[in-house]
Amino acid sequence: MQTDAESTTAVLNRLRRAQGQLGGVIAMIEDGRDCKDVVTQLAAVSRALDRAGFKIITTNLRECLTAPNDEGPDLETLEKLFLTLA
């Protein structure tokens, strides 16, 4: 995965946040919390993971468009990755 330092930091921050939220979801289930609360937090984890994935794809897409001859992923590959998240 090719990224600049700022994008890498942003992705890692999103993933760490999702990791913390997931730990919270697990604790909520273990504590027998209300279904609505658990699902709300689970949806937040899902969004955080999706946003991290989209950030990775957009960063690589920018690199692909600005330096198309580099050995990074091609547009078709990035499109397929994008659609897996959509």
PDB file of N, CA and C in Angstrom:
ATOM      1  N   MET A   1       0.840  -1.168   0.000  1.00  0.00           N
ATOM      2  CA  MET A   1       0.000   0.000   0.000  1.00  0.00           C
ATOM      3  C   MET A   1       0.887   1.234   0.000  1.00  0.00           C
ATOM      4  N   GLN A   2       0.706   2.094  -0.976  1.00  0.00           N
ATOM      5  CA  GLN A   2       1.481   3.310  -1.060  1.00  0.00           C
ATOM      6  C   GLN A   2       0.661   4.473  -0.518  1.00  0.00           C
ATOM      7  N   THR A   3       1.218   5.197   0.442  1.00  0.00           N
ATOM      8  CA  THR A   3       0.532   6.357   0.988  1.00  0.00           C
ATOM      9  C   THR A   3       1.547   7.371   1.449  1.00  0.00           C
ATOM     10  N   ASP A   4       1.098   8.608   1.580  1.00  0.00           N
ATOM     11  CA  ASP A   4       1.963   9.594   2.194  1.00  0.00           C
ATOM     12  C   ASP A   4       1.798   9.523   3.702  1.00  0.00           C
ATOM     13  N   ALA A   5       2.669  10.182   4.423  1.00  0.00           N
ATOM     14  CA  ALA A   5       2.665  10.083   5.887  1.00  0.00           C
ATOM     15  C   ALA A   5       1.365  10.600   6.493  1.00  0.00           C
ATOM     16  N   GLU A   6       0.817  11.684   5.950  1.00  0.00           N
ATOM     17  CA  GLU A   6      -0.429  12.251   6.484  1.00  0.00           C
ATOM     18  C   GLU A   6      -1.596  11.280   6.318  1.00  0.00           C
ATOM     19  N   SER A   7      -1.680  10.657   5.159  1.00  0.00           N
ATOM     20  CA  SER A   7      -2.755   9.691   4.915  1.00  0.00           C
ATOM     21  C   SER A   7      -2.601   8.461   5.795  1.00  0.00           C
ATOM     22  N   THR A   8      -1.385   8.008   5.958  1.00  0.00           N
ATOM     23  CA  THR A   8      -1.136   6.855   6.822  1.00  0.00           C
ATOM     24  C   THR A   8      -1.562   7.152   8.252  1.00  0.00           C
ATOM     25  N   THR A   9      -1.213   8.336   8.733  1.00  0.00           N
ATOM     26  CA  THR A   9      -1.604   8.735  10.074  1.00  0.00           C
ATOM     27  C   THR A   9      -3.124   8.775  10.212  1.00  0.00           C
ATOM     28  N   ALA A  10      -3.805   9.338   9.213  1.00  0.00           N
ATOM     29  CA  ALA A  10      -5.265   9.429   9.242  1.00  0.00           C
ATOM     30  C   ALA A  10      -5.907   8.037   9.277  1.00  0.00           C
ATOM     31  N   VAL A  11      -5.393   7.132   8.456  1.00  0.00           N
ATOM     32  CA  VAL A  11      -5.933   5.765   8.418  1.00  0.00           C
ATOM     33  C   VAL A  11      -5.700   5.068   9.751  1.00  0.00           C
ATOM     34  N   LEU A  12      -4.493   5.182  10.280  1.00  0.00           N
ATOM     35  CA  LEU A  12      -4.189   4.532  11.556  1.00  0.00           C
ATOM     36  C   LEU A  12      -5.047   5.094  12.688  1.00  0.00           C
ATOM     37  N   ASN A  13      -5.279   6.397  12.684  1.00  0.00           N
ATOM     38  CA  ASN A  13      -6.143   6.995  13.711  1.00  0.00           C
ATOM     39  C   ASN A  13      -7.561   6.449  13.613  1.00  0.00           C
ATOM     40  N   ARG A  14      -8.083   6.329  12.396  1.00  0.00           N
ATOM     41  CA  ARG A  14      -9.427   5.773  12.209  1.00  0.00           C
ATOM     42  C   ARG A  14      -9.488   4.328  12.688  1.00  0.00           C
ATOM     43  N   LEU A  15      -8.464   3.554  12.367  1.00  0.00           N
ATOM     44  CA  LEU A  15      -8.455   2.149  12.759  1.00  0.00           C
ATOM     45  C   LEU A  15      -8.321   1.996  14.277  1.00  0.00           C
ATOM     46  N   ARG A  16      -7.518   2.831  14.899  1.00  0.00           N
ATOM     47  CA  ARG A  16      -7.394   2.774  16.358  1.00  0.00           C
ATOM     48  C   ARG A  16      -8.714   3.150  17.032  1.00  0.00           C
ATOM     49  N   ARG A  17      -9.395   4.151  16.462  1.00  0.00           N
ATOM     50  CA  ARG A  17     -10.698   4.538  16.999  1.00  0.00           C
ATOM     51  C   ARG A  17     -11.683   3.383  16.860  1.00  0.00           C
ATOM     52  N   ALA A  18     -11.680   2.740  15.703  1.00  0.00           N
ATOM     53  CA  ALA A  18     -12.573   1.592  15.481  1.00  0.00           C
ATOM     54  C   ALA A  18     -12.232   0.459  16.439  1.00  0.00           C
ATOM     55  N   GLN A  19     -10.953   0.249  16.678  1.00  0.00           N
ATOM     56  CA  GLN A  19     -10.532  -0.802  17.608  1.00  0.00           C
ATOM     57  C   GLN A  19     -11.073  -0.522  19.009  1.00  0.00           C
ATOM     58  N   GLY A  20     -10.998   0.723  19.442  1.00  0.00           N
ATOM     59  CA  GLY A  20     -11.534   1.091  20.741  1.00  0.00           C
ATOM     60  C   GLY A  20     -13.043   0.930  20.800  1.00  0.00           C
ATOM     61  N   GLN A  21     -13.718   1.336  19.719  1.00  0.00           N
ATOM     62  CA  GLN A  21     -15.169   1.187  19.671  1.00  0.00           C
ATOM     63  C   GLN A  21     -15.568  -0.281  19.703  1.00  0.00           C
ATOM     64  N   LEU A  22     -14.820  -1.120  19.001  1.00  0.00           N
ATOM     65  CA  LEU A  22     -15.127  -2.547  18.993  1.00  0.00           C
ATOM     66  C   LEU A  22     -14.952  -3.143  20.377  1.00  0.00           C
ATOM     67  N   GLY A  23     -13.911  -2.723  21.072  1.00  0.00           N
ATOM     68  CA  GLY A  23     -13.740  -3.175  22.452  1.00  0.00           C
ATOM     69  C   GLY A  23     -14.929  -2.758  23.309  1.00  0.00           C
ATOM     70  N   GLY A  24     -15.440  -1.558  23.047  1.00  0.00           N
ATOM     71  CA  GLY A  24     -16.625  -1.095  23.768  1.00  0.00           C
ATOM     72  C   GLY A  24     -17.850  -1.934  23.461  1.00  0.00           C
ATOM     73  N   VAL A  25     -17.995  -2.322  22.203  1.00  0.00           N
ATOM     74  CA  VAL A  25     -19.127  -3.166  21.812  1.00  0.00           C
ATOM     75  C   VAL A  25     -19.047  -4.520  22.516  1.00  0.00           C
ATOM     76  N   ILE A  26     -17.869  -5.085  22.546  1.00  0.00           N
ATOM     77  CA  ILE A  26     -17.687  -6.374  23.214  1.00  0.00           C
ATOM     78  C   ILE A  26     -18.060  -6.261  24.688  1.00  0.00           C
ATOM     79  N   ALA A  27     -17.596  -5.194  25.334  1.00  0.00           N
ATOM     80  CA  ALA A  27     -17.917  -4.984  26.747  1.00  0.00           C
ATOM     81  C   ALA A  27     -19.421  -4.794  26.948  1.00  0.00           C
ATOM     82  N   MET A  28     -20.050  -4.079  26.024  1.00  0.00           N
ATOM     83  CA  MET A  28     -21.505  -3.863  26.124  1.00  0.00           C
ATOM     84  C   MET A  28     -22.259  -5.189  26.056  1.00  0.00           C
ATOM     85  N   ILE A  29     -21.829  -6.058  25.151  1.00  0.00           N
ATOM     86  CA  ILE A  29     -22.487  -7.365  25.014  1.00  0.00           C
ATOM     87  C   ILE A  29     -22.262  -8.190  26.273  1.00  0.00           C
ATOM     88  N   GLU A  30     -21.018  -8.193  26.766  1.00  0.00           N
ATOM     89  CA  GLU A  30     -20.717  -8.941  27.991  1.00  0.00           C
ATOM     90  C   GLU A  30     -21.518  -8.424  29.187  1.00  0.00           C
ATOM     91  N   ASP A  31     -21.802  -7.127  29.196  1.00  0.00           N
ATOM     92  CA  ASP A  31     -22.566  -6.525  30.295  1.00  0.00           C
ATOM     93  C   ASP A  31     -24.069  -6.640  30.104  1.00  0.00           C
ATOM     94  N   GLY A  32     -24.490  -7.222  28.978  1.00  0.00           N
ATOM     95  CA  GLY A  32     -25.914  -7.394  28.724  1.00  0.00           C
ATOM     96  C   GLY A  32     -26.642  -6.092  28.399  1.00  0.00           C
ATOM     97  N   ARG A  33     -25.944  -5.158  27.767  1.00  0.00           N
ATOM     98  CA  ARG A  33     -26.549  -3.868  27.442  1.00  0.00           C
ATOM     99  C   ARG A  33     -27.651  -4.015  26.409  1.00  0.00           C
ATOM    100  N   ASP A  34     -28.465  -3.004  26.328  1.00  0.00           N
ATOM    101  CA  ASP A  34     -29.612  -2.967  25.428  1.00  0.00           C
ATOM    102  C   ASP A  34     -29.177  -3.155  23.971  1.00  0.00           C
ATOM    103  N   CYS A  35     -29.965  -3.912  23.225  1.00  0.00           N
ATOM    104  CA  CYS A  35     -29.685  -4.210  21.816  1.00  0.00           C
ATOM    105  C   CYS A  35     -29.492  -2.935  20.996  1.00  0.00           C
ATOM    106  N   LYS A  36     -30.342  -1.952  21.220  1.00  0.00           N
ATOM    107  CA  LYS A  36     -30.257  -0.696  20.454  1.00  0.00           C
ATOM    108  C   LYS A  36     -28.907  -0.014  20.658  1.00  0.00           C
ATOM    109  N   ASP A  37     -28.432   0.024  21.885  1.00  0.00           N
ATOM    110  CA  ASP A  37     -27.139   0.637  22.178  1.00  0.00           C
ATOM    111  C   ASP A  37     -25.992  -0.119  21.513  1.00  0.00           C
ATOM    112  N   VAL A  38     -26.063  -1.442  21.587  1.00  0.00           N
ATOM    113  CA  VAL A  38     -25.014  -2.281  20.997  1.00  0.00           C
ATOM    114  C   VAL A  38     -24.964  -2.079  19.485  1.00  0.00           C
ATOM    115  N   VAL A  39     -26.126  -2.114  18.841  1.00  0.00           N
ATOM    116  CA  VAL A  39     -26.169  -1.982  17.381  1.00  0.00           C
ATOM    117  C   VAL A  39     -25.721  -0.594  16.951  1.00  0.00           C
ATOM    118  N   THR A  40     -26.068   0.429  17.718  1.00  0.00           N
ATOM    119  CA  THR A  40     -25.626   1.787  17.401  1.00  0.00           C
ATOM    120  C   THR A  40     -24.105   1.878  17.417  1.00  0.00           C
ATOM    121  N   GLN A  41     -23.483   1.310  18.440  1.00  0.00           N
ATOM    122  CA  GLN A  41     -22.027   1.318  18.518  1.00  0.00           C
ATOM    123  C   GLN A  41     -21.396   0.455  17.427  1.00  0.00           C
ATOM    124  N   LEU A  42     -22.019  -0.662  17.123  1.00  0.00           N
ATOM    125  CA  LEU A  42     -21.516  -1.534  16.068  1.00  0.00           C
ATOM    126  C   LEU A  42     -21.551  -0.818  14.718  1.00  0.00           C
ATOM    127  N   ALA A  43     -22.596  -0.046  14.479  1.00  0.00           N
ATOM    128  CA  ALA A  43     -22.686   0.734  13.245  1.00  0.00           C
ATOM    129  C   ALA A  43     -21.568   1.777  13.187  1.00  0.00           C
ATOM    130  N   ALA A  44     -21.233   2.362  14.316  1.00  0.00           N
ATOM    131  CA  ALA A  44     -20.137   3.333  14.359  1.00  0.00           C
ATOM    132  C   ALA A  44     -18.806   2.674  14.012  1.00  0.00           C
ATOM    133  N   VAL A  45     -18.597   1.458  14.508  1.00  0.00           N
ATOM    134  CA  VAL A  45     -17.376   0.709  14.182  1.00  0.00           C
ATOM    135  C   VAL A  45     -17.326   0.444  12.679  1.00  0.00           C
ATOM    136  N   SER A  46     -18.437   0.027  12.130  1.00  0.00           N
ATOM    137  CA  SER A  46     -18.504  -0.274  10.702  1.00  0.00           C
ATOM    138  C   SER A  46     -18.184   0.964   9.863  1.00  0.00           C
ATOM    139  N   ARG A  47     -18.755   2.102  10.240  1.00  0.00           N
ATOM    140  CA  ARG A  47     -18.475   3.344   9.508  1.00  0.00           C
ATOM    141  C   ARG A  47     -17.001   3.721   9.601  1.00  0.00           C
ATOM    142  N   ALA A  48     -16.416   3.560  10.776  1.00  0.00           N
ATOM    143  CA  ALA A  48     -15.010   3.899  10.951  1.00  0.00           C
ATOM    144  C   ALA A  48     -14.122   3.027  10.066  1.00  0.00           C
ATOM    145  N   LEU A  49     -14.434   1.749   9.984  1.00  0.00           N
ATOM    146  CA  LEU A  49     -13.661   0.847   9.122  1.00  0.00           C
ATOM    147  C   LEU A  49     -13.839   1.200   7.655  1.00  0.00           C
ATOM    148  N   ASP A  50     -15.081   1.494   7.263  1.00  0.00           N
ATOM    149  CA  ASP A  50     -15.329   1.895   5.874  1.00  0.00           C
ATOM    150  C   ASP A  50     -14.558   3.158   5.519  1.00  0.00           C
ATOM    151  N   ARG A  51     -14.568   4.124   6.418  1.00  0.00           N
ATOM    152  CA  ARG A  51     -13.871   5.384   6.150  1.00  0.00           C
ATOM    153  C   ARG A  51     -12.366   5.161   6.026  1.00  0.00           C
ATOM    154  N   ALA A  52     -11.819   4.270   6.811  1.00  0.00           N
ATOM    155  CA  ALA A  52     -10.393   3.943   6.695  1.00  0.00           C
ATOM    156  C   ALA A  52     -10.117   3.314   5.335  1.00  0.00           C
ATOM    157  N   GLY A  53     -10.978   2.395   4.925  1.00  0.00           N
ATOM    158  CA  GLY A  53     -10.805   1.760   3.615  1.00  0.00           C
ATOM    159  C   GLY A  53     -10.915   2.755   2.471  1.00  0.00           C
ATOM    160  N   PHE A  54     -11.890   3.652   2.548  1.00  0.00           N
ATOM    161  CA  PHE A  54     -12.038   4.671   1.501  1.00  0.00           C
ATOM    162  C   PHE A  54     -10.835   5.603   1.459  1.00  0.00           C
ATOM    163  N   LYS A  55     -10.285   5.933   2.615  1.00  0.00           N
ATOM    164  CA  LYS A  55      -9.099   6.796   2.660  1.00  0.00           C
ATOM    165  C   LYS A  55      -7.917   6.111   1.982  1.00  0.00           C
ATOM    166  N   ILE A  56      -7.748   4.837   2.224  1.00  0.00           N
ATOM    167  CA  ILE A  56      -6.672   4.086   1.572  1.00  0.00           C
ATOM    168  C   ILE A  56      -6.860   4.103   0.061  1.00  0.00           C
ATOM    169  N   ILE A  57      -8.083   3.853  -0.384  1.00  0.00           N
ATOM    170  CA  ILE A  57      -8.349   3.812  -1.827  1.00  0.00           C
ATOM    171  C   ILE A  57      -8.147   5.178  -2.462  1.00  0.00           C
ATOM    172  N   THR A  58      -8.670   6.241  -1.843  1.00  0.00           N
ATOM    173  CA  THR A  58      -8.533   7.564  -2.455  1.00  0.00           C
ATOM    174  C   THR A  58      -7.082   8.010  -2.504  1.00  0.00           C
ATOM    175  N   THR A  59      -6.313   7.674  -1.486  1.00  0.00           N
ATOM    176  CA  THR A  59      -4.893   8.019  -1.503  1.00  0.00           C
ATOM    177  C   THR A  59      -4.194   7.322  -2.660  1.00  0.00           C
ATOM    178  N   ASN A  60      -4.471   6.036  -2.826  1.00  0.00           N
ATOM    179  CA  ASN A  60      -3.852   5.298  -3.927  1.00  0.00           C
ATOM    180  C   ASN A  60      -4.371   5.772  -5.283  1.00  0.00           C
ATOM    181  N   LEU A  61      -5.632   6.166  -5.346  1.00  0.00           N
ATOM    182  CA  LEU A  61      -6.197   6.684  -6.587  1.00  0.00           C
ATOM    183  C   LEU A  61      -5.485   7.968  -6.997  1.00  0.00           C
ATOM    184  N   ARG A  62      -5.264   8.856  -6.033  1.00  0.00           N
ATOM    185  CA  ARG A  62      -4.526  10.098  -6.330  1.00  0.00           C
ATOM    186  C   ARG A  62      -3.139   9.780  -6.874  1.00  0.00           C
ATOM    187  N   GLU A  63      -2.461   8.856  -6.220  1.00  0.00           N
ATOM    188  CA  GLU A  63      -1.116   8.486  -6.657  1.00  0.00           C
ATOM    189  C   GLU A  63      -1.142   7.860  -8.046  1.00  0.00           C
ATOM    190  N   CYS A  64      -2.159   7.048  -8.307  1.00  0.00           N
ATOM    191  CA  CYS A  64      -2.287   6.390  -9.605  1.00  0.00           C
ATOM    192  C   CYS A  64      -2.507   7.423 -10.715  1.00  0.00           C
ATOM    193  N   LEU A  65      -3.291   8.445 -10.415  1.00  0.00           N
ATOM    194  CA  LEU A  65      -3.596   9.466 -11.418  1.00  0.00           C
ATOM    195  C   LEU A  65      -2.446  10.437 -11.632  1.00  0.00           C
ATOM    196  N   THR A  66      -1.685  10.714 -10.583  1.00  0.00           N
ATOM    197  CA  THR A  66      -0.583  11.664 -10.721  1.00  0.00           C
ATOM    198  C   THR A  66       0.695  11.006 -11.217  1.00  0.00           C
ATOM    199  N   ALA A  67       0.845   9.718 -11.017  1.00  0.00           N
ATOM    200  CA  ALA A  67       2.035   9.002 -11.472  1.00  0.00           C
ATOM    201  C   ALA A  67       1.597   7.655 -12.045  1.00  0.00           C
ATOM    202  N   PRO A  68       0.906   7.672 -13.204  1.00  0.00           N
ATOM    203  CA  PRO A  68       0.311   6.437 -13.726  1.00  0.00           C
ATOM    204  C   PRO A  68       1.310   5.342 -14.101  1.00  0.00           C
ATOM    205  N   ASN A  69       2.566   5.652 -14.259  1.00  0.00           N
ATOM    206  CA  ASN A  69       3.536   4.629 -14.675  1.00  0.00           C
ATOM    207  C   ASN A  69       4.220   3.938 -13.504  1.00  0.00           C
ATOM    208  N   ASP A  70       3.932   4.375 -12.282  1.00  0.00           N
ATOM    209  CA  ASP A  70       4.519   3.726 -11.111  1.00  0.00           C
ATOM    210  C   ASP A  70       3.944   2.332 -10.948  1.00  0.00           C
ATOM    211  N   GLU A  71       4.501   1.563 -10.035  1.00  0.00           N
ATOM    212  CA  GLU A  71       4.101   0.177  -9.872  1.00  0.00           C
ATOM    213  C   GLU A  71       2.971  -0.021  -8.874  1.00  0.00           C
ATOM    214  N   GLY A  72       2.221   1.023  -8.549  1.00  0.00           N
ATOM    215  CA  GLY A  72       1.090   0.912  -7.640  1.00  0.00           C
ATOM    216  C   GLY A  72      -0.086   0.244  -8.329  1.00  0.00           C
ATOM    217  N   PRO A  73      -1.209   0.138  -7.632  1.00  0.00           N
ATOM    218  CA  PRO A  73      -2.389  -0.497  -8.218  1.00  0.00           C
ATOM    219  C   PRO A  73      -2.932   0.305  -9.389  1.00  0.00           C
ATOM    220  N   ASP A  74      -3.495  -0.412 -10.362  1.00  0.00           N
ATOM    221  CA  ASP A  74      -4.077   0.279 -11.514  1.00  0.00           C
ATOM    222  C   ASP A  74      -5.507   0.706 -11.192  1.00  0.00           C
ATOM    223  N   LEU A  75      -6.084   1.511 -12.072  1.00  0.00           N
ATOM    224  CA  LEU A  75      -7.426   2.043 -11.831  1.00  0.00           C
ATOM    225  C   LEU A  75      -8.470   0.946 -11.692  1.00  0.00           C
ATOM    226  N   GLU A  76      -8.348  -0.103 -12.476  1.00  0.00           N
ATOM    227  CA  GLU A  76      -9.316  -1.203 -12.402  1.00  0.00           C
ATOM    228  C   GLU A  76      -9.286  -1.873 -11.029  1.00  0.00           C
ATOM    229  N   THR A  77      -8.107  -2.094 -10.516  1.00  0.00           N
ATOM    230  CA  THR A  77      -7.966  -2.690  -9.186  1.00  0.00           C
ATOM    231  C   THR A  77      -8.568  -1.788  -8.120  1.00  0.00           C
ATOM    232  N   LEU A  78      -8.284  -0.485  -8.209  1.00  0.00           N
ATOM    233  CA  LEU A  78      -8.823   0.459  -7.234  1.00  0.00           C
ATOM    234  C   LEU A  78     -10.350   0.530  -7.322  1.00  0.00           C
ATOM    235  N   GLU A  79     -10.884   0.442  -8.544  1.00  0.00           N
ATOM    236  CA  GLU A  79     -12.335   0.445  -8.695  1.00  0.00           C
ATOM    237  C   GLU A  79     -12.953  -0.774  -8.003  1.00  0.00           C
ATOM    238  N   LYS A  80     -12.351  -1.921  -8.183  1.00  0.00           N
ATOM    239  CA  LYS A  80     -12.858  -3.140  -7.547  1.00  0.00           C
ATOM    240  C   LYS A  80     -12.788  -3.021  -6.025  1.00  0.00           C
ATOM    241  N   LEU A  81     -11.706  -2.480  -5.521  1.00  0.00           N
ATOM    242  CA  LEU A  81     -11.584  -2.290  -4.071  1.00  0.00           C
ATOM    243  C   LEU A  81     -12.657  -1.327  -3.557  1.00  0.00           C
ATOM    244  N   PHE A  82     -12.856  -0.250  -4.293  1.00  0.00           N
ATOM    245  CA  PHE A  82     -13.875   0.724  -3.914  1.00  0.00           C
ATOM    246  C   PHE A  82     -15.255   0.073  -3.856  1.00  0.00           C
ATOM    247  N   LEU A  83     -15.568  -0.719  -4.853  1.00  0.00           N
ATOM    248  CA  LEU A  83     -16.889  -1.347  -4.911  1.00  0.00           C
ATOM    249  C   LEU A  83     -17.076  -2.390  -3.804  1.00  0.00           C
ATOM    250  N   THR A  84     -15.998  -2.991  -3.335  1.00  0.00           N
ATOM    251  CA  THR A  84     -16.144  -3.934  -2.220  1.00  0.00           C
ATOM    252  C   THR A  84     -16.573  -3.224  -0.943  1.00  0.00           C
ATOM    253  N   LEU A  85     -16.230  -1.946  -0.819  1.00  0.00           N
ATOM    254  CA  LEU A  85     -16.622  -1.167   0.362  1.00  0.00           C
ATOM    255  C   LEU A  85     -17.987  -0.504   0.199  1.00  0.00           C
ATOM    256  N   ALA A  86     -18.401  -0.315  -1.033  1.00  0.00           N
ATOM    257  CA  ALA A  86     -19.656   0.430  -1.284  1.00  0.00           C
ATOM    258  C   ALA A  86     -20.872  -0.408  -0.968  1.00  0.00           C
TER     259      ALA A  86
END
